[in-house]
XYZ file of C-alpha atoms in Angstrom:
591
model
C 116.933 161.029 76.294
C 117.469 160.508 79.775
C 120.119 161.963 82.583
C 121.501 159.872 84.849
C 120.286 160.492 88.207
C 123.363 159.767 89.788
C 125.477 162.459 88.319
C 122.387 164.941 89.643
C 123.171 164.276 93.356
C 127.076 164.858 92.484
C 126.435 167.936 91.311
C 123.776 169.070 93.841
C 124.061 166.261 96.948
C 120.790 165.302 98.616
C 121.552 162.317 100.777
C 121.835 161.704 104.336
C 125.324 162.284 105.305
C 126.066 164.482 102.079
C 127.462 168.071 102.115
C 124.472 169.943 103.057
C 125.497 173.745 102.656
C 122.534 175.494 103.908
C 122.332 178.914 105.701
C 122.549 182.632 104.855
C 126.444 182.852 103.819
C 125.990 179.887 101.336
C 122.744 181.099 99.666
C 124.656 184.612 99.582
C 127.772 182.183 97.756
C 125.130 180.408 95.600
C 122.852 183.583 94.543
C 125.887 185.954 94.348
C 129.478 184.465 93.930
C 127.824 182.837 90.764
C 128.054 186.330 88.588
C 131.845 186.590 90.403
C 132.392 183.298 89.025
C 131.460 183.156 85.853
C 133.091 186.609 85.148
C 136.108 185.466 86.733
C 136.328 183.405 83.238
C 136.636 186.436 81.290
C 139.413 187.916 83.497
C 139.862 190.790 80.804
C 136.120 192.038 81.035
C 134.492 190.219 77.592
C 131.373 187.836 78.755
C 132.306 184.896 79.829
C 131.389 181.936 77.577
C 129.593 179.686 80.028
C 127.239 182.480 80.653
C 126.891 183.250 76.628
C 125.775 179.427 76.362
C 121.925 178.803 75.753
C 120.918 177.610 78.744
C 119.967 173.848 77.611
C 123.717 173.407 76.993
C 124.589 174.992 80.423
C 122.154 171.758 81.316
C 123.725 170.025 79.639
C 127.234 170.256 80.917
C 126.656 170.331 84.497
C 124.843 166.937 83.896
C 127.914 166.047 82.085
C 130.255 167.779 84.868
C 128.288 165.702 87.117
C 129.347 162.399 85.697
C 133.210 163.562 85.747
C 132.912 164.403 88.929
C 131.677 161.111 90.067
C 134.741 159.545 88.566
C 137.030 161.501 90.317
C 134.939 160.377 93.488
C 135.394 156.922 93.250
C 138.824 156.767 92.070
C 139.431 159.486 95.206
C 138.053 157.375 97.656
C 139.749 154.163 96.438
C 143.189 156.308 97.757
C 141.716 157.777 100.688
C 140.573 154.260 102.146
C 141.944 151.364 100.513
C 141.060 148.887 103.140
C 137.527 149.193 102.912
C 135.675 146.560 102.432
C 133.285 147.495 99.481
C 136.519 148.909 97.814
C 138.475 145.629 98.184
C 138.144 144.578 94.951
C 139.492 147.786 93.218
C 142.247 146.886 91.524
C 145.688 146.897 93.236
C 148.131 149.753 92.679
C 150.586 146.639 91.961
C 148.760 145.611 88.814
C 149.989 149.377 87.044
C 152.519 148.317 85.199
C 150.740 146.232 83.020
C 147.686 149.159 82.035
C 147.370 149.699 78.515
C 147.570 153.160 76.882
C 145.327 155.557 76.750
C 145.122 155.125 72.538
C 144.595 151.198 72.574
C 141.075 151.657 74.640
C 139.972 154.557 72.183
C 140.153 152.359 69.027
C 139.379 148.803 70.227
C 140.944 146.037 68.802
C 138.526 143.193 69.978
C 134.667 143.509 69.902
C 132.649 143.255 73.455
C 132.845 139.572 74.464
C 129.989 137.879 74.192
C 128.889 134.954 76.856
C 129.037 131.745 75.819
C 126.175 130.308 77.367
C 123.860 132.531 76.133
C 122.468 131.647 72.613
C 121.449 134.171 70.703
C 118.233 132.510 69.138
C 117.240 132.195 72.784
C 118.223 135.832 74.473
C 115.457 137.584 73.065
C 112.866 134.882 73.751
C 111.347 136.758 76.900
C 112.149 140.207 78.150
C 113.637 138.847 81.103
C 115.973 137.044 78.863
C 116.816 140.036 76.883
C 117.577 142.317 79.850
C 119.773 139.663 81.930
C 121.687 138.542 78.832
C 122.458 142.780 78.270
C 123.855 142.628 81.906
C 125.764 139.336 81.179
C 127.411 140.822 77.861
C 127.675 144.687 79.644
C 129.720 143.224 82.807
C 131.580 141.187 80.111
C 132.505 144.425 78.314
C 133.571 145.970 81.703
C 135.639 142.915 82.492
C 137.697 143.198 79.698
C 137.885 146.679 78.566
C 137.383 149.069 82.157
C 138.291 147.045 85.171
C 142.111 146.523 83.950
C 142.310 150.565 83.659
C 140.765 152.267 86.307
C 144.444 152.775 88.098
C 145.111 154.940 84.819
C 141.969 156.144 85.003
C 142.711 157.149 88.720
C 146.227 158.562 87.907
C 144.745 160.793 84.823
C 142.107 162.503 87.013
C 144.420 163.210 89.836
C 145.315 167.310 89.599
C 148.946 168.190 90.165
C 150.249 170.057 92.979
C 149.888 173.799 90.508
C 146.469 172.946 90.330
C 146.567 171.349 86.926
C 145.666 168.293 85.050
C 147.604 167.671 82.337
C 145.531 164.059 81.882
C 142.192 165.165 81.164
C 142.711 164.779 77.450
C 143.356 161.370 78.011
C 141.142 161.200 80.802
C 138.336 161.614 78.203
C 139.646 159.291 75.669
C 139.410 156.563 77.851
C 135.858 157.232 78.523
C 135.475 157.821 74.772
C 136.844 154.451 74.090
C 134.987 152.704 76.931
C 131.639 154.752 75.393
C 132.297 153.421 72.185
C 132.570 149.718 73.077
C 129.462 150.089 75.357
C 127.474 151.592 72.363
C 127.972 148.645 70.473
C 126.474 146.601 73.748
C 123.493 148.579 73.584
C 122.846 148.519 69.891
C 122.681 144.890 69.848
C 120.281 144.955 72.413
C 118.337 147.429 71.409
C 115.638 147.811 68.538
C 115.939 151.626 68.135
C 119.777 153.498 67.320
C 121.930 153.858 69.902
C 121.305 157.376 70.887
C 117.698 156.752 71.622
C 118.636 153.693 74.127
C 121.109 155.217 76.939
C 122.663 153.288 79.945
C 123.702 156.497 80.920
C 124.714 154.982 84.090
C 127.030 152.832 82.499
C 130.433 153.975 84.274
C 133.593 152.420 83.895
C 134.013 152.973 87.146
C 133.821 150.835 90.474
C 131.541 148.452 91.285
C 129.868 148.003 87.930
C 127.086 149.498 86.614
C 125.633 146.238 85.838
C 127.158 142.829 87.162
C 125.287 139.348 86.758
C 124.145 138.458 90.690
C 124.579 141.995 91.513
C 121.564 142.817 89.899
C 118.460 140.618 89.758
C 115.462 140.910 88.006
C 112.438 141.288 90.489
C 109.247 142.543 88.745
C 108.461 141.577 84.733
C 105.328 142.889 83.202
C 104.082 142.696 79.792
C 101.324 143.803 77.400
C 100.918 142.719 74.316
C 104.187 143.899 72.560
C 105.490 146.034 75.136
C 107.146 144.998 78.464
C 108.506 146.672 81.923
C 111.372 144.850 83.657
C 112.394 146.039 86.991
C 115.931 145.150 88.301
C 117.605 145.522 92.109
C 120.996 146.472 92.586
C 122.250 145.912 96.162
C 120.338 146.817 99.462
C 122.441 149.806 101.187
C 121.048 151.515 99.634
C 119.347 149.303 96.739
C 119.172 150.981 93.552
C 116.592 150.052 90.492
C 116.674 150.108 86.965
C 113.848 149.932 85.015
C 113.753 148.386 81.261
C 111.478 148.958 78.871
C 111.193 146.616 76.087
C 109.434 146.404 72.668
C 108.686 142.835 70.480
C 109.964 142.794 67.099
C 110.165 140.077 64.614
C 109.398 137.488 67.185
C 112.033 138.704 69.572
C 112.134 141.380 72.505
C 114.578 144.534 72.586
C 115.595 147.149 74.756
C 114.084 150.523 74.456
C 114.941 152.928 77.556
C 116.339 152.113 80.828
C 115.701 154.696 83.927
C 117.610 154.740 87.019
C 115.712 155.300 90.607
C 116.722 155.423 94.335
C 113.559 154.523 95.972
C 111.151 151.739 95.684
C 107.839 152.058 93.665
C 105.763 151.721 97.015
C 108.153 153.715 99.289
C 105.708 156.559 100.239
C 107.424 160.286 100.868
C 105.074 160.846 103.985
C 102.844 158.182 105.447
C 99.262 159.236 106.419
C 99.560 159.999 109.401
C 102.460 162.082 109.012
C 100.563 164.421 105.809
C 97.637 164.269 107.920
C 99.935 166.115 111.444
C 102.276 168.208 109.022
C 99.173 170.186 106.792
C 97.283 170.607 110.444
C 99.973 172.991 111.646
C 99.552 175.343 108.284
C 96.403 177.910 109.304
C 95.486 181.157 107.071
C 96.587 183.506 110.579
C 99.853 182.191 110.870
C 102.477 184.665 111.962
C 104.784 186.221 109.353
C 108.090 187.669 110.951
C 109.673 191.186 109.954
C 112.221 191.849 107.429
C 115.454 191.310 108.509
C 118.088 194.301 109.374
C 119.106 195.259 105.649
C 117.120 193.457 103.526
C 114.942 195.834 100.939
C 113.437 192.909 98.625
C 111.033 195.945 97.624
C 109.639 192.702 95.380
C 107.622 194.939 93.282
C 110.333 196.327 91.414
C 111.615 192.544 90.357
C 108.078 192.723 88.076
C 108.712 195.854 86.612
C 107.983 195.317 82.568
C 111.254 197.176 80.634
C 113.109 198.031 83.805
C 116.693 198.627 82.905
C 119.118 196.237 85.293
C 122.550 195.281 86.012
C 123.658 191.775 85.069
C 126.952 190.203 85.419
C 128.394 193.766 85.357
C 126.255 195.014 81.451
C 122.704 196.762 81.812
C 119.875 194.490 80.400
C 116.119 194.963 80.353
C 114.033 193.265 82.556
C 111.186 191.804 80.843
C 108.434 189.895 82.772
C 106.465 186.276 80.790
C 103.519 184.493 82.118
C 104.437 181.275 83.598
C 100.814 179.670 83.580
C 98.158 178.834 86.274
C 98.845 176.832 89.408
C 95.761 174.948 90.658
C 95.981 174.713 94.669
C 93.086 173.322 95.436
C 94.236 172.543 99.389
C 94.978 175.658 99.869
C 98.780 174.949 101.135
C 101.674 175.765 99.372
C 105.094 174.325 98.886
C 108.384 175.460 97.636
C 111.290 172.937 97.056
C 113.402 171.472 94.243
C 111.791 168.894 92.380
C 113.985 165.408 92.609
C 115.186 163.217 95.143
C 114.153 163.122 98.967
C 110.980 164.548 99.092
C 110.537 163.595 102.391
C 112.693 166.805 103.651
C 109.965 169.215 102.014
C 107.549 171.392 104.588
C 104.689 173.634 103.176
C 105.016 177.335 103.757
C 103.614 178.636 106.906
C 100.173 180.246 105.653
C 97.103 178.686 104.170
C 95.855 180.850 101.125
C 92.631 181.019 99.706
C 92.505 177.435 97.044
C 91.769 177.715 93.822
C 93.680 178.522 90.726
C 96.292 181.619 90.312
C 98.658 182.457 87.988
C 101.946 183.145 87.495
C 104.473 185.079 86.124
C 108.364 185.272 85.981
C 110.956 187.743 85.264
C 113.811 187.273 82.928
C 116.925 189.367 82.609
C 118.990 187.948 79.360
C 117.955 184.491 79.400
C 117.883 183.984 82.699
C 114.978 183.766 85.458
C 115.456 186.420 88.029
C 111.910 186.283 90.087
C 108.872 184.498 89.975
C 105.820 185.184 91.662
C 102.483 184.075 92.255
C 99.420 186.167 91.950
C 96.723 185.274 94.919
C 94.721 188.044 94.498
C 94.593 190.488 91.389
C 92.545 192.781 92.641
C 94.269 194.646 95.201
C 98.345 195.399 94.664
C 101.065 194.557 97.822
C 102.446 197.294 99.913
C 104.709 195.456 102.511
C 106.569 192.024 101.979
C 106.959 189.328 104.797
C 109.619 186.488 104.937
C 107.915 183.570 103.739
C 108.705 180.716 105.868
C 108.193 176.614 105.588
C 107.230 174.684 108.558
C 110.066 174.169 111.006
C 112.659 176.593 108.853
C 114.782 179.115 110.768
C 114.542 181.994 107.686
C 112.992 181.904 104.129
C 115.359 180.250 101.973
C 113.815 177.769 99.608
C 115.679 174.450 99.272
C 117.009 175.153 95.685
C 118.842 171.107 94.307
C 118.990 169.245 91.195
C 119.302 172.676 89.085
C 115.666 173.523 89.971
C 113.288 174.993 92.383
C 109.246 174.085 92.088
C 105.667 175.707 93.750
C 103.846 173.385 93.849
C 100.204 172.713 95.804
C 101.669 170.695 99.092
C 99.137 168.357 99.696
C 99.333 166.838 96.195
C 103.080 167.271 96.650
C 103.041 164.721 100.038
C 100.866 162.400 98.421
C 103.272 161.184 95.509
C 105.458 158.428 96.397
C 109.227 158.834 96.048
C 109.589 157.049 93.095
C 106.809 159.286 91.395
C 109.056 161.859 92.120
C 111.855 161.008 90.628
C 109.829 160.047 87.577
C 108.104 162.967 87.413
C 112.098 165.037 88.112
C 113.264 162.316 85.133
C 109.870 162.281 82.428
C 108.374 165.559 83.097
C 111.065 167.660 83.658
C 114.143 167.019 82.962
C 113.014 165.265 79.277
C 110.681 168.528 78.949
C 113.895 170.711 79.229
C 116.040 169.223 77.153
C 113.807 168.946 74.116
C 114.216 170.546 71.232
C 112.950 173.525 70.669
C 112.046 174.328 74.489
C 112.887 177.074 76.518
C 114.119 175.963 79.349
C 113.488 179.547 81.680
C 109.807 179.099 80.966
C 108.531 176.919 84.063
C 107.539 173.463 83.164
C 103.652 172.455 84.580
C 103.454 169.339 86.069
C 100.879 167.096 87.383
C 101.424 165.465 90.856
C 98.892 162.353 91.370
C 95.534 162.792 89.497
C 94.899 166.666 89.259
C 91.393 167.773 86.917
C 91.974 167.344 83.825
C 93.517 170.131 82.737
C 94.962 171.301 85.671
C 98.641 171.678 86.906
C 99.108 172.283 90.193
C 103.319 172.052 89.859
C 105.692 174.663 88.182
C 109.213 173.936 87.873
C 111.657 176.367 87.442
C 115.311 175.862 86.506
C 117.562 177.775 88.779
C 121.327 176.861 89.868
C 121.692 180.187 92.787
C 119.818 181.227 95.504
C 115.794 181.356 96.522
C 114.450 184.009 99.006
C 110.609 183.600 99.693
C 108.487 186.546 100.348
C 104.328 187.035 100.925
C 102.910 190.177 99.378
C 100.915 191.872 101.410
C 98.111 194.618 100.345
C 97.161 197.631 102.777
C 95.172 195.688 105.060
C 97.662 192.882 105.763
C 96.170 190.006 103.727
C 98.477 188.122 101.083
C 97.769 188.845 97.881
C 100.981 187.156 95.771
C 104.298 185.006 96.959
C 107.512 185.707 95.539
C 110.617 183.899 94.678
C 113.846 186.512 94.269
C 116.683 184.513 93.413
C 119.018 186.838 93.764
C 119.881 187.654 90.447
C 119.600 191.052 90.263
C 119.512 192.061 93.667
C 122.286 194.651 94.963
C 123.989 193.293 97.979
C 124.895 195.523 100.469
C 128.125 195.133 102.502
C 130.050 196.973 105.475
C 133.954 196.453 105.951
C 136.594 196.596 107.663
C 140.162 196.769 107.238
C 142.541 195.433 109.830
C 147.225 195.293 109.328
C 148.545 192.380 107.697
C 150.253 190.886 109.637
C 148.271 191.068 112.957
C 150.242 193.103 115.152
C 149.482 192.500 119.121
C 145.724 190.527 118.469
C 147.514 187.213 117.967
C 145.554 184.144 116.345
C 142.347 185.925 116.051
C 141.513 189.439 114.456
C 139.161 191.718 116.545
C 137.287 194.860 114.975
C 134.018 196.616 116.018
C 132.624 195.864 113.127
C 133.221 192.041 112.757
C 131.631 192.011 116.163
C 128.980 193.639 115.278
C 128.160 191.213 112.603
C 129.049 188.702 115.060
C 132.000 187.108 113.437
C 135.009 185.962 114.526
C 138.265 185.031 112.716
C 141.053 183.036 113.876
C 144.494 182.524 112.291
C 146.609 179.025 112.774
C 149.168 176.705 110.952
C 148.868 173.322 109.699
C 151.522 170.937 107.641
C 153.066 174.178 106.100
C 150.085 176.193 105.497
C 148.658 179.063 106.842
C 144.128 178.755 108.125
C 141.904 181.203 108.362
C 139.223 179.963 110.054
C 135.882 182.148 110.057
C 132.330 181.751 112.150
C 129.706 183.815 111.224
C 127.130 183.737 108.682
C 127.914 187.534 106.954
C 131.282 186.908 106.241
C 131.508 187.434 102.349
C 135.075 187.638 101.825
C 138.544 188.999 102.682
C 140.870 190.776 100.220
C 144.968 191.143 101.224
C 146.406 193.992 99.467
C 149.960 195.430 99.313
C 151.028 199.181 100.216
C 150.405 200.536 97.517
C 146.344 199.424 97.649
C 146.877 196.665 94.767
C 145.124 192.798 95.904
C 147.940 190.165 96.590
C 145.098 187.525 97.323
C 141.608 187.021 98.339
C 139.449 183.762 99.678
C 137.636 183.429 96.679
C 140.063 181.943 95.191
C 141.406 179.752 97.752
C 140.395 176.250 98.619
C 138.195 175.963 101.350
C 136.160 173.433 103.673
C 132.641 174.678 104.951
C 131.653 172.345 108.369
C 128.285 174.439 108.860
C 129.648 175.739 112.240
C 132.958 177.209 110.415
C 134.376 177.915 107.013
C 138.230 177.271 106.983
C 140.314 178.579 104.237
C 143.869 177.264 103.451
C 146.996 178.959 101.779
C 150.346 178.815 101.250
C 153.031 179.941 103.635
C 154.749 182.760 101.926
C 151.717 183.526 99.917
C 150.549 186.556 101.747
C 154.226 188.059 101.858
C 153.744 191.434 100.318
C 150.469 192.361 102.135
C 150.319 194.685 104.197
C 146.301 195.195 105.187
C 143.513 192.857 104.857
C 139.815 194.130 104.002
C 137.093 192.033 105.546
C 133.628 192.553 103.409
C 129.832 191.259 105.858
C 127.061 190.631 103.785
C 124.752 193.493 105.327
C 121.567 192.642 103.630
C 120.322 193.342 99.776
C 117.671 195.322 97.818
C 116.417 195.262 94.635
């Protein structure tokens, strides 16, 4: 089975120019505002049922989230700039009137076209035949039976002013329908059933998935009966897919197809830049002091039996072995496994190489800690932020639904494509099998380990990642440690200020929010109300009425987070019955 790619960087965005929320206040959002959010789907105190799910189907569905979501994006940005040139030849608004309903694409009345001047005694002759007349007959299919509706498509997925979308139902049968033509596309082409062979980048959306010119065959390799055809799509960026074929009964078929991003040569780091980047990690680098507030007290995340809180019920912690990590450079590295390796920089401190093990914490179902053991004979008294190369705190770069340890060297060696092979094959495959448990860390082997060695553990996490060294009583490192979060109590201070402000006029002013220097400024805008706040403990503010009970807060309002400022947006009239607002700072965490 394979996940599309492209859905991955929806959900978690990787790419220059993306949505990059880094910083303390988002990893506080990530780590923490996940419990308020899935409870927030229970409103009346029960568990909430995305939490309940095994975890393979919460996989599952942000994968298929993903893909929704990238719908929505296209069709959104087909409104938002309709002159654009690569969107030119969306279809016109004009050509509405003549869409079909949503019914007559679910059950199709006409099979996929076939091209005419492609015989099929002759489209199996050679893989390269087989995989350009599956693009010829795929674009067909999305000629007839997707271009004509994407302006119903478009008005479906658009929510309503309330908040609501009334067309998701038919939203998804349209995609249903348009998933059932393409199926039949695939099992013609393929010598295996259907749900072994899956295009899952085949979108209905705009441009094509696959499009005759647009993509062109550029590598073709074969063995014996098996073959490898590589394909380019565009060049800004180019995209590849990669066919694999099998020979049966004289003829070639189609029997996986993987998406990548990078070309099979494109190195993550060249030479010289591995070469300058491991120089500047030494075994007496500095380690900087806790910050005001934070009590990781990391020992206590390893704590066999512990009784914890979780999502508001009391669990017991129970802590797994997570296998041996061979580091034989003796530099470590901790970053998500997936696209743009390039952004990765080891951890500060060269350890002693060799092999250590680890283990991980799990509070129902769910990873709460991992740590490393570097030495076993002598326990940590005192934790230090662990910091990568050219970081400003200890936050691990948690994307694509996982965070990995990995030996660094190895790591910078592996081309980009490797990565995302390794993200696609080892991973992500490994997963989603049956039978796995997807909180144990997958191993993975980066280049050409010893045999038998694995010197890369994944770890599938969706919050937060706060890096710590243990250190024993004479100051040397003994274990690294991973807290995301889960269980950690966060500390807060607040304040509480009149609603409306009274003589302060578009900004509120309070000791305490200067303390944690933040500042908050009021304005208006087309009708609605901003709250603009700067400052990275801000957590969240609450409006309540006289008699104490909440009228609103910002976690449920919409909001837009430019790195320098989060500005939330409401309603004129909304806040009418408050008469105080509580401001909660984040004032560190303990576990």
């Amino acid at each position: 089975m394979r996940i599309s790619y492209l859905a991955r960087l929806v959900v978690n965005p990787g790419s220059p120019g993306r949505l990059r929320l880094r910083g303390s206040r988002e990893l506080r959002r990530r780590g923490n505002e996940r419990s308020q959010a899935l409870r927030s789907l229970d409103i009346h105190g029960g568990t909430s049922h995305l939490e309940r799910m095994p975890q393979r189907t919460r996989i599952l569905l942000t994968y298929a989230i993903g893909i929704a979501l990238l719908w929505v994006l296209v069709f959104w940005l087909r409104h938002l700039f309709p002159s654009s040139e690569y969107l030119k030849s969306f279809p016109s608004s004009k050509t509405s009137s003549s869409l079909i309903s949503p019914t007559s694409l679910t059950s199709p009345t006409t099979p996929p076209v076939t091209p005419q001047n492609t015989p099929p005694s002759s489209e199996g002759s050679t893989p390269e035949a087989r995989v350009e007349a599956y693009i010829r007959e795929w674009h067909a299919a999305w000629l007839q039976s997707a271009k004509p509706h994407l302006n119903t498509m478009l008005a479906l997925s658009m929510p309503q002013k309330d908040g609501s979308s009334p067309g998701i139902k038919d939203f998804m049968k349209l995609q249903e329908g348009w998933n059932q033509i393409i199926r039949g596309v695939q099992k013609r082409h393929s010598s295996v059933s259907h749900e072994d062979f899956s295009d899952l980048e085949s979108s209905m959306g705009h441009p094509p998935s696959h499009a005759p010119g647009g993509e062109v065959v550029t590598k073709v390799h074969v063995e014996s009966n098996g073959a490898t055809v590589t394909t380019r799509l565009g060049d800004s960026p180019p995209e590849f897919n990669v066919y694999q074929l099998t020979k049966g009964n004289g003829s070639w078929y189609i029997r996986s197809i993987d998406r990548f991003f990078s070309d099979e040569t494109e190195a993550a780091f060249t030479d010289e830049e591995r070469t300058a980047i491991l120089a500047k990690v030494t075994p007496d680098a500095a380690l900087p002091e806790l910050k005001p507030g934070a009590a990781p007290n990391c020992d206590r995340l390893f704590t066999e039996g512990r009784k914890v809180t979780f999502l508001n019920k009391e669990h017991t912690l129970h802590v797994h072995s997570g296998g041996m990590l061979s580091v034989p450079s003796g530099v470590l590295g901790v970053h998500h496994l997936g696209a743009f390796p390039e952004e990765m920089r080891p951890l500060t401190l060269r350890i002693t190489p060799g092999d250590h093990a680890c283990e991980y914490a799990e509070v129902d179902g769910t990873v709460a800690a991992a740590r490393l053991l570097l030495d076993k004979s002598s326990p940590a008294v005192t934790y230090r932020p662990a910091h990568a190369l050219e970081a400003e705190d200890n936050e691990a770069s948690v994307n694509h639904g996982n965070v990995a340890v990995f030996d660094a060297a190895a790591f910078m060696q592996v081309s980009k494509r490797a990565h995302e092979e390794h993200f696609q094959h080892d991973y992500v495959d490994h997963v989603l099998a049956p039978g796995s448990h997807p909180e144990n860390p997958t191993p993975i082997r980066l280049g050409n380990p010893p045999s038998g060695k694995t010197n890369c553990l994944v770890i599938s996490m969706d919050g937060g990642c706060l890096c710590y060294w243990g250190l024993d009583a004479s100051g040397k490192p003994v274990s690294l440690i991973l807290d995301f979060l889960v269980i950690a109590e966060q500390l807060k201070d607040r304040c509480k200020l009149p609603w409306p402000p009274v003589s302060d006029g578009p900004s509120l002013t309070h000791p305490t929010l200067q303390s944690h220097q933040t500042s908050i400024h009021l304005g208006k805008e087309g009708g609605r109300v901003t709250f603009q706040v700067k400052g990275d403990d801000f957590f969240r503010a609450i409006w309540r009425s006289a008699n104490g009970s909440m009228v609103a807060d910002t976690d449920g309002m919409g909001f837009v987070d430019t790195g320098a400022a989060v500005t939330y947006t409401f309603q004129e009239g909304m806040l009418d019955k408050a008469t105080e607002i509580e401001v909660e700072l984040h004032a560190g965490h303990r576990n």
